Short mmCIF file of C-alpha atoms in Angstrom, two decimals:
data_model
loop_
_atom_site.label_atom_id
_atom_site.label_comp_id
_atom_site.label_asym_id
_atom_site.label_seq_id
_atom_site.Cartn_x
_atom_site.Cartn_y
_atom_site.Cartn_z
CA MET A 80 112.80 85.32 106.49
CA ALA A 81 114.88 85.78 109.63
CA PRO A 82 113.03 87.71 112.35
CA ARG A 83 114.20 91.30 112.55
CA PRO A 84 114.72 93.02 115.91
CA ASP A 85 112.14 95.72 115.12
CA SER A 86 108.55 94.62 115.26
CA GLY A 87 106.40 94.47 112.14
CA PHE A 88 103.30 96.44 111.35
CA VAL A 89 100.15 95.75 109.40
CA TYR A 90 98.40 98.30 107.19
CA PHE A 91 94.86 97.45 106.18
CA VAL A 92 94.87 99.26 102.86
CA GLY A 93 91.75 100.09 100.88
CA ALA A 94 92.43 99.38 97.21
CA GLY A 95 89.30 101.18 96.06
CA PRO A 96 87.27 99.97 93.06
CA GLY A 97 90.10 98.95 90.74
CA ASP A 98 91.45 101.96 88.86
CA PRO A 99 94.87 102.75 90.38
CA GLU A 100 94.03 106.46 89.98
CA LEU A 101 91.41 105.92 92.69
CA LEU A 102 93.99 104.76 95.24
CA THR A 103 94.69 107.36 97.90
CA LEU A 104 98.15 108.89 97.91
CA ARG A 105 98.79 107.09 101.19
CA ALA A 106 97.70 103.70 99.84
CA PHE A 107 99.86 104.20 96.76
CA ARG A 108 102.93 105.06 98.83
CA LEU A 109 102.38 102.10 101.14
CA LEU A 110 102.13 99.71 98.20
CA ARG A 111 105.42 101.10 96.88
CA THR A 112 107.20 100.46 100.19
CA ALA A 113 105.55 97.38 101.74
CA ASP A 114 107.70 94.29 102.28
CA ALA A 115 104.74 91.94 101.95
CA ILE A 116 101.35 92.38 100.31
CA LEU A 117 98.46 90.03 101.07
CA HIS A 118 95.59 90.81 98.74
CA ASP A 119 92.03 89.72 98.07
CA ASP A 120 90.88 88.24 94.78
CA LEU A 121 89.01 91.37 93.78
CA VAL A 122 92.06 93.64 93.80
CA SER A 123 92.79 94.51 90.16
CA LYS A 124 96.06 93.59 88.46
CA GLU A 125 96.55 97.25 87.56
CA ILE A 126 96.72 98.01 91.28
CA LEU A 127 99.06 95.12 91.98
CA ALA A 128 101.33 96.53 89.25
CA CYS A 129 101.86 99.57 91.54
CA ALA A 130 103.45 97.40 94.22
CA ASN A 131 107.07 97.47 95.36
CA PRO A 132 108.78 95.09 92.89
CA ASP A 133 110.74 93.55 95.74
CA ALA A 134 107.67 92.82 97.87
CA THR A 135 106.40 89.32 98.53
CA ILE A 136 102.90 89.33 97.01
CA GLU A 137 100.30 86.70 97.88
CA ASN A 138 96.70 86.30 96.81
CA VAL A 139 94.79 85.26 99.92
CA GLY A 140 91.41 85.66 98.26
CA LYS A 141 88.80 83.30 99.54
CA ARG A 142 86.41 83.61 96.67
CA CYS A 143 88.21 81.07 94.54
CA GLY A 144 86.81 78.24 96.60
CA PHE A 145 89.18 75.66 95.17
CA ARG A 146 92.09 77.33 96.87
CA GLY A 147 90.50 76.72 100.25
CA ILE A 148 92.20 79.55 102.17
CA SER A 149 90.43 79.98 105.49
CA GLN A 150 90.21 83.16 107.53
CA GLU A 151 92.51 81.50 110.07
CA ASP A 152 95.11 80.87 107.35
CA ILE A 153 94.97 84.55 106.34
CA ASN A 154 95.34 85.70 109.95
CA GLU A 155 98.30 83.38 110.47
CA ARG A 156 100.06 84.48 107.32
CA MET A 157 99.63 88.16 108.24
CA ILE A 158 100.94 87.59 111.76
CA GLU A 159 103.83 85.46 110.54
CA PHE A 160 105.02 88.23 108.20
CA ALA A 161 104.61 90.92 110.86
CA GLN A 162 106.46 88.86 113.46
CA CYS A 163 109.39 88.71 111.03
CA GLY A 164 109.52 92.49 111.33
CA LEU A 165 108.01 93.12 107.92
CA LYS A 166 105.86 96.04 106.84
CA VAL A 167 102.73 94.22 105.73
CA ALA A 168 100.04 95.68 103.47
CA ARG A 169 96.78 93.76 103.80
CA LEU A 170 95.13 94.97 100.62
CA LYS A 171 91.35 94.81 100.37
CA GLY A 172 89.01 95.92 97.58
CA GLY A 173 87.08 99.13 98.29
CA ASP A 174 87.24 100.38 101.88
CA PRO A 175 88.53 97.83 104.42
CA SER A 176 85.95 98.94 107.02
CA ILE A 177 82.95 98.20 104.81
CA PHE A 178 82.18 94.51 104.22
CA GLY A 179 85.91 93.78 104.37
CA ARG A 180 85.91 91.10 107.09
CA LEU A 181 88.13 93.43 109.04
CA ALA A 182 86.80 92.52 112.51
CA GLU A 183 88.27 89.01 112.40
CA GLU A 184 91.68 90.20 111.26
CA ILE A 185 91.86 93.04 113.81
CA ALA A 186 90.98 90.58 116.59
CA ALA A 187 93.77 88.23 115.48
CA LEU A 188 96.32 91.06 115.40
CA ALA A 189 95.22 92.32 118.83
CA GLN A 190 95.72 88.85 120.27
CA ALA A 191 99.19 88.63 118.72
CA GLU A 192 99.95 92.17 119.97
CA ILE A 193 100.74 93.46 116.50
CA SER A 194 100.11 97.12 115.74
CA PHE A 195 98.05 98.15 112.76
CA GLU A 196 96.60 101.09 110.90
CA ILE A 197 93.52 101.30 108.68
CA VAL A 198 94.01 103.22 105.44
CA PRO A 199 90.54 103.97 104.11
CA GLY A 200 89.63 103.43 100.47
CA ILE A 201 86.91 104.40 98.01
CA THR A 202 84.01 102.10 98.78
CA ALA A 203 82.20 100.33 95.95
CA ALA A 204 78.97 102.35 96.30
CA SER A 205 80.84 105.64 95.88
CA ALA A 206 82.64 104.28 92.83
CA ALA A 207 79.37 102.99 91.38
CA ALA A 208 77.65 106.35 91.87
CA ALA A 209 80.58 108.16 90.24
CA ALA A 210 80.47 105.73 87.31
CA ALA A 211 76.73 106.23 86.87
CA LYS A 212 76.99 109.99 87.48
CA ILE A 213 74.36 109.99 90.20
CA PRO A 214 74.40 111.09 93.85
CA LEU A 215 73.69 108.47 96.52
CA THR A 216 71.71 110.92 98.64
CA SER A 217 69.55 113.90 97.87
CA ARG A 218 68.29 116.56 100.25
CA LYS A 219 64.87 116.32 98.67
CA SER A 220 64.36 112.66 97.94
CA SER A 221 66.91 110.54 99.79
CA SER A 222 68.16 111.43 103.25
CA GLN A 223 69.30 107.90 104.18
CA LEU A 224 71.79 105.58 102.58
CA ILE A 225 71.77 101.89 103.52
CA PHE A 226 74.57 99.46 102.62
CA LEU A 227 73.78 95.75 102.63
CA THR A 228 75.78 92.73 101.65
CA GLY A 229 74.73 89.65 99.78
CA HIS A 230 77.27 87.62 101.76
CA ARG A 231 76.49 86.93 105.41
CA ALA A 232 78.08 84.69 108.02
CA GLY A 233 76.80 81.12 107.85
CA GLY A 234 74.94 81.83 104.62
CA ALA A 235 72.19 83.78 106.45
CA PRO A 236 69.73 85.39 104.02
CA ILE A 237 70.15 89.05 103.13
CA GLU A 238 67.93 91.26 105.26
CA ILE A 239 65.81 93.54 103.06
CA PRO A 240 64.99 96.94 104.60
CA LEU A 241 61.29 97.71 104.74
CA PRO A 242 60.15 100.38 102.30
CA THR A 243 58.75 102.44 105.19
CA THR A 244 60.89 105.38 104.27
CA ARG A 245 60.70 105.87 100.55
CA ASP A 246 63.46 108.42 100.83
CA SER A 247 66.27 105.88 101.29
CA THR A 248 68.91 104.76 98.85
CA ILE A 249 69.94 101.12 99.13
CA ALA A 250 73.32 99.82 97.97
CA VAL A 251 73.71 96.04 97.88
CA TYR A 252 77.35 94.97 97.77
CA MET A 253 78.30 92.16 95.41
CA PRO A 254 74.91 90.56 95.15
CA ALA A 255 75.81 86.88 95.14
CA LEU A 256 72.18 86.09 94.44
CA GLU A 257 70.70 85.88 91.00
CA TYR A 258 69.15 89.25 90.16
CA LYS A 259 65.76 87.58 89.83
CA GLU A 260 65.90 86.31 93.39
CA LEU A 261 67.26 89.60 94.74
CA ALA A 262 64.55 91.63 92.97
CA GLU A 263 61.84 89.28 94.18
CA ARG A 264 63.00 89.64 97.77
CA PHE A 265 62.70 93.41 97.52
CA LEU A 266 59.26 93.06 95.92
CA ALA A 267 58.18 90.62 98.63
CA ALA A 268 59.29 93.16 101.26
CA GLY A 269 56.89 95.66 99.71
CA TRP A 270 59.14 97.71 97.45
CA PRO A 271 57.23 98.98 94.39
CA ILE A 272 57.93 97.22 91.10
CA ASN A 273 58.86 100.52 89.45
CA THR A 274 61.52 101.41 92.04
CA PRO A 275 64.44 102.71 89.98
CA CYS A 276 67.69 100.77 90.31
CA LEU A 277 70.98 100.16 88.60
CA VAL A 278 73.82 97.67 88.76
CA VAL A 279 77.41 98.74 88.28
CA SER A 280 79.91 95.97 87.57
CA THR A 281 83.70 96.50 87.91
CA ALA A 282 83.24 100.25 88.42
CA SER A 283 86.18 102.40 87.27
CA GLN A 284 87.79 99.53 85.32
CA SER A 285 87.93 99.15 81.54
CA SER A 286 85.44 96.29 81.83
CA GLN A 287 82.88 98.52 83.61
CA GLN A 288 79.22 97.86 82.77
CA ILE A 289 76.07 99.57 83.98
CA LEU A 290 72.51 98.28 83.87
CA ALA A 291 69.78 100.82 84.62
CA GLY A 292 66.07 100.23 85.03
CA ASN A 293 63.67 99.25 87.79
CA LEU A 294 63.05 96.34 90.14
CA GLY A 295 60.64 94.74 87.70
CA ASP A 296 63.23 94.79 84.90
CA LEU A 297 66.00 93.53 87.17
CA ARG A 298 64.33 90.11 87.41
CA PHE A 299 65.07 89.42 83.77
CA ARG A 300 68.71 90.41 83.63
CA GLN A 301 71.72 88.13 83.84
CA ARG A 302 74.40 88.69 86.43
CA LEU A 303 77.32 90.90 85.55
CA PRO A 304 80.89 90.10 86.66
CA SER A 305 81.96 90.79 90.28
CA PRO A 306 82.55 93.09 91.98
CA ALA A 307 79.14 94.60 91.40
CA VAL A 308 76.86 96.91 93.36
CA LEU A 309 73.10 97.31 93.08
CA ILE A 310 71.84 100.82 93.79
CA LEU A 311 68.14 101.23 94.38
CA GLY A 312 66.03 104.31 95.08
CA ASN A 313 64.91 107.69 93.86
CA VAL A 314 68.46 108.86 93.16
CA VAL A 315 68.50 106.47 90.22
CA THR A 316 66.82 108.01 87.22
CA GLY A 317 64.18 105.57 86.07
CA THR A 318 64.85 104.16 82.65
CA ARG A 319 64.36 100.83 80.99
CA PHE A 320 67.09 98.31 81.72
CA ALA A 321 69.84 98.44 79.16
CA ALA A 322 73.43 97.28 79.22
CA THR A 323 75.75 100.17 78.60
CA ASN A 324 79.42 100.64 77.99
CA PRO A 325 81.27 103.25 80.07
CA ALA A 326 81.05 105.92 77.40
CA ALA A 327 77.30 105.61 77.09
CA ALA A 328 76.73 104.76 80.72
CA CYS A 329 75.05 107.96 81.66
CA SER A 330 73.07 108.88 78.63
CA PHE A 331 69.88 108.65 80.69
CA GLN A 332 71.10 111.50 82.89
CA GLY A 333 70.32 113.94 80.13
CA GLN A 334 66.67 112.97 80.35
CA SER A 335 66.30 113.84 84.02
CA MET B 268 88.18 135.59 81.36
CA ALA B 269 87.60 135.57 77.61
CA PRO B 270 85.51 132.60 76.49
CA ARG B 271 87.64 129.93 74.88
CA PRO B 272 86.48 128.02 71.81
CA ASP B 273 86.69 124.67 73.60
CA SER B 274 83.96 124.02 76.11
CA GLY B 275 84.66 123.78 79.82
CA PHE B 276 84.24 120.79 82.06
CA VAL B 277 83.32 120.34 85.71
CA TYR B 278 84.90 117.73 87.97
CA PHE B 279 83.07 117.05 91.21
CA VAL B 280 86.08 116.10 93.26
CA GLY B 281 85.91 114.32 96.61
CA ALA B 282 88.41 115.96 98.95
CA GLY B 283 88.11 113.16 101.52
CA PRO B 284 88.33 113.85 105.26
CA GLY B 285 91.09 116.47 105.28
CA ASP B 286 94.51 114.83 105.20
CA PRO B 287 95.91 115.41 101.67
CA GLU B 288 97.37 111.88 101.81
CA LEU B 289 93.77 110.64 101.67
CA LEU B 290 93.10 112.34 98.35
CA THR B 291 92.95 109.90 95.46
CA LEU B 292 95.71 110.14 92.87
CA ARG B 293 93.10 111.38 90.41
CA ALA B 294 91.79 114.09 92.76
CA PHE B 295 95.34 115.22 93.48
CA ARG B 296 96.21 115.48 89.78
CA LEU B 297 93.00 117.37 89.03
CA LEU B 298 93.70 119.90 91.78
CA ARG B 299 97.17 120.43 90.32
CA THR B 300 95.77 121.16 86.87
CA ALA B 301 92.35 122.80 87.40
CA ASP B 302 91.87 126.36 86.18
CA ALA B 303 89.25 127.13 88.80
CA ILE B 304 88.50 125.52 92.15
CA LEU B 305 85.21 126.10 93.94
CA HIS B 306 85.38 124.55 97.39
CA ASP B 307 83.23 123.99 100.44
CA ASP B 308 84.03 125.38 103.88
CA LEU B 309 84.99 121.99 105.23
CA VAL B 310 87.82 121.40 102.76
CA SER B 311 91.07 121.66 104.77
CA LYS B 312 93.71 124.28 104.04
CA GLU B 313 96.26 121.49 103.66
CA ILE B 314 94.26 120.21 100.70
CA LEU B 315 93.88 123.66 99.19
CA ALA B 316 97.67 123.97 99.42
CA CYS B 317 97.88 121.14 96.83
CA ALA B 318 96.06 123.25 94.24
CA ASN B 319 97.51 124.61 91.02
CA PRO B 320 99.06 127.93 92.15
CA ASP B 321 97.67 129.65 89.06
CA ALA B 322 94.10 128.48 89.67
CA THR B 323 91.30 130.80 90.70
CA ILE B 324 90.22 129.48 94.11
CA GLU B 325 86.90 130.42 95.68
CA ASN B 326 85.26 129.34 98.91
CA VAL B 327 81.61 128.79 98.12
CA GLY B 328 80.87 127.19 101.48
CA LYS B 329 77.40 127.80 102.75
CA ARG B 330 78.01 127.00 106.37
CA CYS B 331 79.33 130.45 107.20
CA GLY B 332 75.86 131.90 107.13
CA PHE B 333 77.03 135.50 107.07
CA ARG B 334 78.42 135.03 103.61
CA GLY B 335 74.98 134.20 102.32
CA ILE B 336 75.98 132.13 99.29
CA SER B 337 72.92 130.33 97.96
CA GLN B 338 72.87 127.07 96.02
CA GLU B 339 71.82 129.10 92.97
CA ASP B 340 74.89 131.34 93.36
CA ILE B 341 77.14 128.28 93.47
CA ASN B 342 75.50 126.76 90.40
CA GLU B 343 75.86 130.04 88.51
CA ARG B 344 79.50 130.47 89.41
CA MET B 345 80.31 126.91 88.34
CA ILE B 346 78.50 127.33 85.02
CA GLU B 347 80.07 130.73 84.41
CA PHE B 348 83.59 129.31 84.80
CA ALA B 349 82.82 126.29 82.62
CA GLN B 350 81.26 128.43 79.90
CA CYS B 351 84.55 130.34 79.75
CA GLY B 352 86.16 127.05 78.74
CA LEU B 353 87.79 126.46 82.09
CA LYS B 354 88.55 123.15 83.75
CA VAL B 355 86.59 123.53 86.96
CA ALA B 356 87.14 121.46 90.10
CA ARG B 357 84.09 121.57 92.38
CA LEU B 358 85.77 120.37 95.53
CA LYS B 359 83.59 118.83 98.24
CA GLY B 360 84.56 117.33 101.59
CA GLY B 361 84.39 113.51 101.75
CA ASP B 362 82.69 111.82 98.80
CA PRO B 363 80.62 114.14 96.59
CA SER B 364 77.86 111.53 96.19
CA ILE B 365 77.20 111.21 99.93
CA PHE B 366 75.45 114.18 101.56
CA GLY B 367 77.25 116.48 99.14
CA ARG B 368 74.23 118.31 97.67
CA LEU B 369 75.32 116.92 94.33
CA ALA B 370 71.83 116.45 92.86
CA GLU B 371 71.17 120.20 92.64
CA GLU B 372 74.50 120.93 90.98
CA ILE B 373 74.22 118.05 88.48
CA ALA B 374 70.75 119.28 87.51
CA ALA B 375 72.07 122.80 86.92
CA LEU B 376 74.93 121.52 84.74
CA ALA B 377 72.59 119.29 82.76
CA GLN B 378 70.35 122.26 82.04
CA ALA B 379 73.35 124.32 80.90
CA GLU B 380 74.59 121.35 78.82
CA ILE B 381 77.95 121.25 80.59
CA SER B 382 79.75 117.92 80.85
CA PHE B 383 80.93 116.65 84.18
CA GLU B 384 82.64 113.79 85.93
CA ILE B 385 82.37 112.61 89.53
CA VAL B 386 85.69 111.78 91.19
CA PRO B 387 84.83 109.79 94.31
CA GLY B 388 86.43 110.53 97.67
CA ILE B 389 86.88 108.90 101.06
CA THR B 390 83.60 109.44 102.85
CA ALA B 391 83.58 110.68 106.45
CA ALA B 392 82.34 107.40 107.93
CA SER B 393 85.24 105.46 106.38
CA ALA B 394 87.70 108.05 107.67
CA ALA B 395 86.11 107.95 111.13
CA ALA B 396 86.30 104.15 111.27
CA ALA B 397 89.95 104.23 110.18
CA ALA B 398 90.71 106.83 112.84
CA ALA B 399 88.99 104.78 115.54
CA LYS B 400 90.47 101.53 114.20
CA ILE B 401 87.10 99.81 113.97
CA PRO B 402 85.23 98.18 111.09
CA LEU B 403 81.84 99.62 110.12
CA THR B 404 80.38 96.19 109.42
CA SER B 405 80.96 92.75 110.84
CA ARG B 406 79.86 89.42 109.47
CA LYS B 407 78.75 88.36 112.92
CA SER B 408 77.26 91.48 114.47
CA SER B 409 76.60 94.11 111.84
CA SER B 410 75.48 93.26 108.33
CA GLN B 411 73.92 96.67 107.55
CA LEU B 412 75.40 100.13 107.51
CA ILE B 413 73.07 103.14 107.54
CA PHE B 414 74.22 106.70 106.79
CA LEU B 415 72.05 109.57 108.03
CA THR B 416 72.52 113.29 107.98
CA GLY B 417 71.73 115.82 110.66
CA HIS B 418 71.02 118.39 107.92
CA ARG B 419 67.84 117.97 105.92
CA ALA B 420 66.03 120.15 103.42
CA GLY B 421 63.76 122.69 105.07
CA GLY B 422 65.12 121.79 108.52
CA ALA B 423 63.13 118.53 108.61
CA PRO B 424 63.99 116.45 111.69
CA ILE B 425 66.49 113.63 111.34
CA GLU B 426 64.77 110.29 110.84
CA ILE B 427 66.01 107.77 113.40
CA PRO B 428 66.04 104.14 112.20
CA LEU B 429 64.11 101.74 114.39
CA PRO B 430 66.27 99.38 116.40
CA THR B 431 64.47 96.40 114.87
CA THR B 432 67.69 95.02 113.54
CA ARG B 433 70.27 95.17 116.27
CA ASP B 434 72.88 94.18 113.74
CA SER B 435 73.08 97.57 112.04
CA THR B 436 75.76 100.23 112.28
CA ILE B 437 74.52 103.81 112.08
CA ALA B 438 76.71 106.69 110.94
CA VAL B 439 75.28 110.18 111.46
CA TYR B 440 77.04 112.80 109.34
CA MET B 441 77.86 116.12 110.95
CA PRO B 442 75.29 116.00 113.70
CA ALA B 443 74.14 119.60 113.84
CA LEU B 444 72.07 118.77 116.89
CA GLU B 445 73.38 118.93 120.40
CA TYR B 446 74.55 115.46 121.39
CA LYS B 447 71.98 115.40 124.19
CA GLU B 448 69.14 115.91 121.75
CA LEU B 449 70.55 113.41 119.26
CA ALA B 450 71.04 110.74 121.94
CA GLU B 451 67.56 111.32 123.29
CA ARG B 452 66.05 110.87 119.85
CA PHE B 453 67.75 107.49 119.51
CA LEU B 454 66.60 106.52 123.01
CA ALA B 455 63.04 107.65 122.22
CA ALA B 456 63.12 105.44 119.10
CA GLY B 457 63.87 102.46 121.33
CA TRP B 458 67.64 102.15 121.10
CA PRO B 459 69.11 100.74 124.35
CA ILE B 460 70.89 103.22 126.60
CA ASN B 461 74.04 101.08 126.57
CA THR B 462 74.33 101.04 122.75
CA PRO B 463 78.02 101.64 122.07
CA CYS B 464 78.84 104.75 120.06
CA LEU B 465 81.64 107.11 119.23
CA VAL B 466 82.10 110.53 117.71
CA VAL B 467 85.05 111.33 115.47
CA SER B 468 85.73 115.01 114.87
CA THR B 469 88.01 116.21 112.03
CA ALA B 470 89.11 112.65 111.24
CA SER B 471 92.62 112.34 109.75
CA GLN B 472 93.55 115.94 110.63
CA SER B 473 95.95 117.04 113.37
CA SER B 474 92.95 118.34 115.34
CA GLN B 475 91.29 114.89 115.30
CA GLN B 476 89.35 113.96 118.45
CA ILE B 477 87.46 110.81 119.33
CA LEU B 478 84.81 110.32 122.02
CA ALA B 479 83.87 106.73 122.79
CA GLY B 480 81.12 105.46 125.06
CA ASN B 481 77.42 104.69 124.83
CA LEU B 482 74.16 106.49 124.08
CA GLY B 483 73.63 107.25 127.76
CA ASP B 484 77.03 108.92 128.07
CA LEU B 485 76.60 110.84 124.84
CA ARG B 486 73.89 112.99 126.41
CA PHE B 487 76.42 114.62 128.71
CA ARG B 488 79.14 115.46 126.20
CA GLN B 489 79.77 118.77 124.50
CA ARG B 490 79.88 119.04 120.73
CA LEU B 491 83.22 118.62 119.02
CA PRO B 492 84.24 120.73 116.01
CA SER B 493 82.81 119.95 112.53
CA PRO B 494 83.09 117.89 110.46
CA ALA B 495 82.13 115.13 112.85
CA VAL B 496 80.53 111.72 112.51
CA LEU B 497 78.65 109.71 115.12
CA ILE B 498 79.04 105.94 114.77
CA LEU B 499 76.64 103.78 116.69
CA GLY B 500 76.32 100.02 117.00
CA ASN B 501 78.01 96.79 117.99
CA VAL B 502 81.12 97.53 115.93
CA VAL B 503 82.00 100.19 118.49
CA THR B 504 83.67 98.66 121.50
CA GLY B 505 81.70 99.76 124.55
CA THR B 506 83.73 101.92 126.89
CA ARG B 507 83.01 104.92 129.04
CA PHE B 508 83.00 108.21 127.18
CA ALA B 509 86.40 109.85 127.22
CA ALA B 510 87.96 112.51 125.05
CA THR B 511 91.08 111.20 123.39
CA ASN B 512 93.87 112.65 121.36
CA PRO B 513 94.81 110.90 118.11
CA ALA B 514 97.69 108.98 119.70
CA ALA B 515 95.51 107.55 122.44
CA ALA B 516 92.41 107.37 120.31
CA CYS B 517 92.28 103.64 120.14
CA SER B 518 93.47 102.57 123.51
CA PHE B 519 90.11 100.90 124.14
CA GLN B 520 90.72 98.55 121.22
CA GLY B 521 93.22 96.65 123.33
CA GLN B 522 90.47 95.79 125.77
CA SER B 523 88.22 94.13 123.24
#
């Protein structure tokens, strides 16, 4: 790649939950025209199939530990492409601003004086709520929505919000913990055992699965494939935990 | 409208922040093919211009008080259209699941035995972060993201989270309060006066404005047009409050 006289540009593009139909028009157009696409592991192959066929496409996902790609490697690769004058799409699952490790990459671009734009995407909690046919907030019973992540810098433990306001909805992104451990941390923080919750795995994709029940039930369930979101609070209709396929996912809604 | 033998269907469609390019592909296609579109006040005219030209389009926004449309009126209208066999798009700003008064409308449809789907949209906080070129979370300084609304049922006061965890980002949706009152409530709850914050008004639209500064500054600023989001926390680079136009919106980023 010979450097071009014009300077490159980086687009942080939100890939949404996986279904290409849930890309924004802008994200779709950028994928069709990018020269280089650097994507995370969790970006679906259906979305990668939308890419410009002439683009250089690289998986810079860090979750496959064996590949050993560090954040520094990702930053370097992104800067290298941009400094060659390329239009770079840095493609991240969901919305790049939410648990997308965006801060590190923005800082690296700023230091290299490379311009960028953030193209927002559908975040996992919104996709999970749509899949489960529930709202995340309710004027009557849930006026706050709290997003947490199971992954923290240096392996710090997830911070569980206190159940002081019962009218909150909690969304835990990609719980890396076993469900038993996660549920027990909420219980230890004082959340009632019958707090309704559900887990949505690979929302919007053909592999989508939904578990619905309460904190007590959650302890006895096995982990579903990533990406997954746990939603907890009054917005979740309380039913016994049961694995569902997409078609049956929302049968409990009828009982509300 | 003569009832058709096939039964109608309601799509709760997220319109995103206003720029039609930030519609999802699915939302765009549904707008092109819906028979009836019931939309909120805050849905931009650029988005309505994407609609099927043969569709019946009605503004059922409640914010223009003089029009006096109640939630019951909206529910009735939606059910009436669906019972005529129409494909109804109930178009809401942002993501329908987040502060979209979705619970009431889902309950009404369930009672009328009308099927529905939720089509997620870009929520205002994601659009605001993209506009301001900041992440909403950071592995090092912000592992929680809390969404609040200025509007609560029965005019209940907004509940301010305690500043016990300094590593949270707060996003307040459409602060109806004067900024002075809002800032003072955060200060009264113990948030430091130099907590960085910014307000993004009409994110993604040509009228977009961004104010950046800290809680202390916020008290002395006039309200920007709705929809607006206040973002507060370490993810916001601390600068003095200054109105910006979209082109200059992120000049402070270079200083970080």
